[in-house]
mmCIF file of C-alpha atoms and ligand atoms in Angstrom:
data_model
loop_
_atom_site.group_PDB
_atom_site.id
_atom_site.type_symbol
_atom_site.label_atom_id
_atom_site.label_comp_id
_atom_site.label_asym_id
_atom_site.label_seq_id
_atom_site.Cartn_x
_atom_site.Cartn_y
_atom_site.Cartn_z
ATOM 1 C CA MET A 1 83.213 93.526 156.437
ATOM 2 C CA LYS A 2 84.957 96.508 157.945
ATOM 3 C CA VAL A 3 85.844 99.356 155.564
ATOM 4 C CA LEU A 4 88.440 101.573 157.230
ATOM 5 C CA LYS A 5 88.807 104.457 154.789
ATOM 6 C CA ILE A 6 89.264 105.486 151.172
ATOM 7 C CA ASP A 7 92.764 104.186 150.534
ATOM 8 C CA HIS A 8 93.258 105.832 147.165
ATOM 9 C CA LEU A 9 91.632 107.109 143.982
ATOM 10 C CA GLY A 10 92.948 105.541 140.777
ATOM 11 C CA ILE A 11 93.305 107.818 137.756
ATOM 12 C CA ALA A 12 94.204 106.494 134.305
ATOM 13 C CA VAL A 13 96.750 108.627 132.433
ATOM 14 C CA ASN A 14 98.450 108.285 129.083
ATOM 15 C CA SER A 15 101.756 109.233 130.665
ATOM 16 C CA ILE A 16 102.726 109.590 134.332
ATOM 17 C CA ASP A 17 105.426 112.056 133.306
ATOM 18 C CA GLU A 18 102.868 114.385 131.771
ATOM 19 C CA GLY A 19 100.007 113.504 134.114
ATOM 20 C CA LYS A 20 101.923 114.126 137.315
ATOM 21 C CA ASN A 21 102.453 117.842 136.701
ATOM 22 C CA PHE A 22 98.933 118.814 137.695
ATOM 23 C CA TRP A 23 99.082 116.810 140.915
ATOM 24 C CA SER A 24 102.578 117.842 141.961
ATOM 25 C CA ASP A 25 103.083 121.329 140.479
ATOM 26 C CA VAL A 26 99.537 122.690 140.628
ATOM 27 C CA LEU A 27 98.109 120.952 143.715
ATOM 28 C CA GLY A 28 101.476 120.686 145.440
ATOM 29 C CA LEU A 29 101.141 116.997 146.324
ATOM 30 C CA LYS A 30 104.314 115.060 146.976
ATOM 31 C CA PHE A 31 105.296 112.630 144.213
ATOM 32 C CA GLU A 32 106.465 109.499 145.974
ATOM 33 C CA GLY A 33 107.967 107.765 142.949
ATOM 34 C CA SER A 34 106.548 105.160 140.601
ATOM 35 C CA GLU A 35 106.315 101.382 140.640
ATOM 36 C CA THR A 36 105.597 98.906 137.857
ATOM 37 C CA VAL A 37 103.256 95.995 138.552
ATOM 38 C CA ALA A 38 104.236 93.685 135.670
ATOM 39 C CA GLU A 39 101.344 91.273 136.147
ATOM 40 C CA GLN A 40 98.839 94.134 135.706
ATOM 41 C CA LYS A 41 100.817 95.743 132.852
ATOM 42 C CA VAL A 42 100.757 99.040 134.686
ATOM 43 C CA THR A 43 103.082 101.603 136.210
ATOM 44 C CA THR A 44 101.634 103.417 139.212
ATOM 45 C CA ALA A 45 102.614 106.663 140.921
ATOM 46 C CA PHE A 46 101.335 107.640 144.350
ATOM 47 C CA PHE A 47 100.637 111.106 145.743
ATOM 48 C CA PRO A 48 99.618 111.069 149.420
ATOM 49 C CA VAL A 49 96.722 113.375 150.382
ATOM 50 C CA GLY A 50 96.065 113.323 154.116
ATOM 51 C CA GLU A 51 94.891 109.828 155.016
ATOM 52 C CA SER A 52 94.450 108.794 151.383
ATOM 53 C CA GLU A 53 96.371 108.903 148.134
ATOM 54 C CA VAL A 54 95.952 109.660 144.455
ATOM 55 C CA GLU A 55 97.244 106.818 142.280
ATOM 56 C CA LEU A 56 98.116 107.554 138.658
ATOM 57 C CA LEU A 57 98.034 104.526 136.361
ATOM 58 C CA GLU A 58 99.942 104.285 133.093
ATOM 59 C CA SER A 59 99.687 101.172 130.963
ATOM 60 C CA THR A 60 102.896 99.367 130.021
ATOM 61 C CA ALA A 61 101.256 97.444 127.158
ATOM 62 C CA PRO A 62 98.455 98.099 124.648
ATOM 63 C CA ASP A 63 96.506 95.052 125.912
ATOM 64 C CA GLY A 64 96.716 95.964 129.621
ATOM 65 C CA PRO A 65 93.559 96.767 131.626
ATOM 66 C CA VAL A 66 94.428 100.475 131.918
ATOM 67 C CA ALA A 67 95.089 100.783 128.160
ATOM 68 C CA LYS A 68 91.737 99.120 127.489
ATOM 69 C CA PHE A 69 90.018 101.457 129.934
ATOM 70 C CA ILE A 70 91.482 104.548 128.222
ATOM 71 C CA GLU A 71 90.521 103.159 124.815
ATOM 72 C CA LYS A 72 86.903 102.766 125.931
ATOM 73 C CA LYS A 73 86.381 105.747 128.227
ATOM 74 C CA GLY A 74 89.365 108.028 127.825
ATOM 75 C CA ALA A 75 91.890 109.049 130.461
ATOM 76 C CA GLY A 76 90.532 110.092 133.843
ATOM 77 C CA PHE A 77 89.022 108.707 137.035
ATOM 78 C CA GLN A 78 89.264 104.902 136.958
ATOM 79 C CA HIS A 79 88.664 103.336 140.372
ATOM 80 C CA VAL A 80 88.131 103.978 144.061
ATOM 81 C CA ALA A 81 89.982 101.777 146.545
ATOM 82 C CA PHE A 82 88.627 101.107 150.018
ATOM 83 C CA ARG A 83 90.947 99.834 152.685
ATOM 84 C CA VAL A 84 89.438 96.908 154.564
ATOM 85 C CA GLU A 85 90.563 95.264 157.749
ATOM 86 C CA ASN A 86 90.490 91.744 156.300
ATOM 87 C CA ILE A 87 90.237 91.290 152.536
ATOM 88 C CA ASP A 88 89.649 87.507 152.663
ATOM 89 C CA GLU A 89 86.662 87.985 154.944
ATOM 90 C CA ALA A 90 85.388 90.877 152.814
ATOM 91 C CA LEU A 91 85.537 88.808 149.610
ATOM 92 C CA ALA A 92 83.834 85.845 151.286
ATOM 93 C CA GLU A 93 81.047 88.149 152.471
ATOM 94 C CA LEU A 94 80.603 89.697 149.013
ATOM 95 C CA LYS A 95 80.518 86.261 147.359
ATOM 96 C CA GLU A 96 77.878 85.154 149.812
ATOM 97 C CA LYS A 97 75.810 88.205 148.864
ATOM 98 C CA GLY A 98 76.149 87.315 145.181
ATOM 99 C CA ILE A 99 78.240 90.394 144.308
ATOM 100 C CA LYS A 100 80.057 89.939 141.016
ATOM 101 C CA LEU A 101 83.831 90.044 141.509
ATOM 102 C CA ILE A 102 86.702 90.500 139.068
ATOM 103 C CA ASP A 103 89.117 88.935 141.565
ATOM 104 C CA GLU A 104 87.747 86.005 143.539
ATOM 105 C CA THR A 105 90.945 85.888 145.560
ATOM 106 C CA PRO A 106 93.307 88.729 146.481
ATOM 107 C CA ARG A 107 96.417 89.441 144.460
ATOM 108 C CA ILE A 108 99.415 91.602 145.219
ATOM 109 C CA GLY A 109 99.270 95.185 144.004
ATOM 110 C CA ALA A 110 101.550 98.216 144.239
ATOM 111 C CA GLY A 111 103.297 98.625 147.566
ATOM 112 C CA GLY A 112 102.736 94.939 148.383
ATOM 113 C CA ALA A 113 99.078 95.509 149.284
ATOM 114 C CA LYS A 114 96.568 92.668 148.940
ATOM 115 C CA ILE A 115 93.993 93.884 146.442
ATOM 116 C CA ALA A 116 90.852 92.679 144.676
ATOM 117 C CA PHE A 117 88.481 94.376 142.247
ATOM 118 C CA LEU A 118 84.682 94.186 142.268
ATOM 119 C CA HIS A 119 82.875 94.118 138.959
ATOM 120 C CA PRO A 120 81.440 97.524 137.915
ATOM 121 C CA LYS A 121 78.166 95.756 137.078
ATOM 122 C CA ALA A 122 77.725 95.125 140.794
ATOM 123 C CA THR A 123 78.488 98.704 141.849
ATOM 124 C CA ASN A 124 76.402 100.945 139.598
ATOM 125 C CA GLY A 125 79.261 101.393 137.175
ATOM 126 C CA VAL A 126 82.116 102.309 139.520
ATOM 127 C CA LEU A 127 85.218 100.130 139.511
ATOM 128 C CA VAL A 128 85.798 99.380 143.217
ATOM 129 C CA GLU A 129 89.022 97.990 144.616
ATOM 130 C CA LEU A 130 89.406 96.556 148.092
ATOM 131 C CA CYS A 131 92.842 96.632 149.633
ATOM 132 C CA GLN A 132 94.473 95.452 152.806
ATOM 133 C CA ARG A 133 97.828 96.726 153.955
ATOM 134 C CA ASP A 134 99.527 95.046 156.884
HETATM 135 ZN ZN1 LIG B 1 94.313 101.074 142.960
#
């Protein structure tokens, strides 16, 4: 598997409107607009930082994965996403190594990227996302 870079850091917020102030007003990052991924019950907002981005995640429903995360752990850092050259190959390699996956096959995330999550049990507690952008 070839990991190219940290694609983005995912941060769970109760509200993008409130959460974005720190990132845009205090740090001066550019707010590139938000996008709702209905299937994941989440609205995302991206702030590019050099080669990577900060992704804010706001749940659109009380039973969505981000709402459940906030309920359990509170708002804050949620996942790290690594960009890989080929996500199908990466997942096949991880499966072969017996790494527990949340997504056995890639799905489509914000910005049309192919994404898949690894299970935090396999990563010492960190939610890891792989993503491939063509
Ligand atoms: Zn993400």
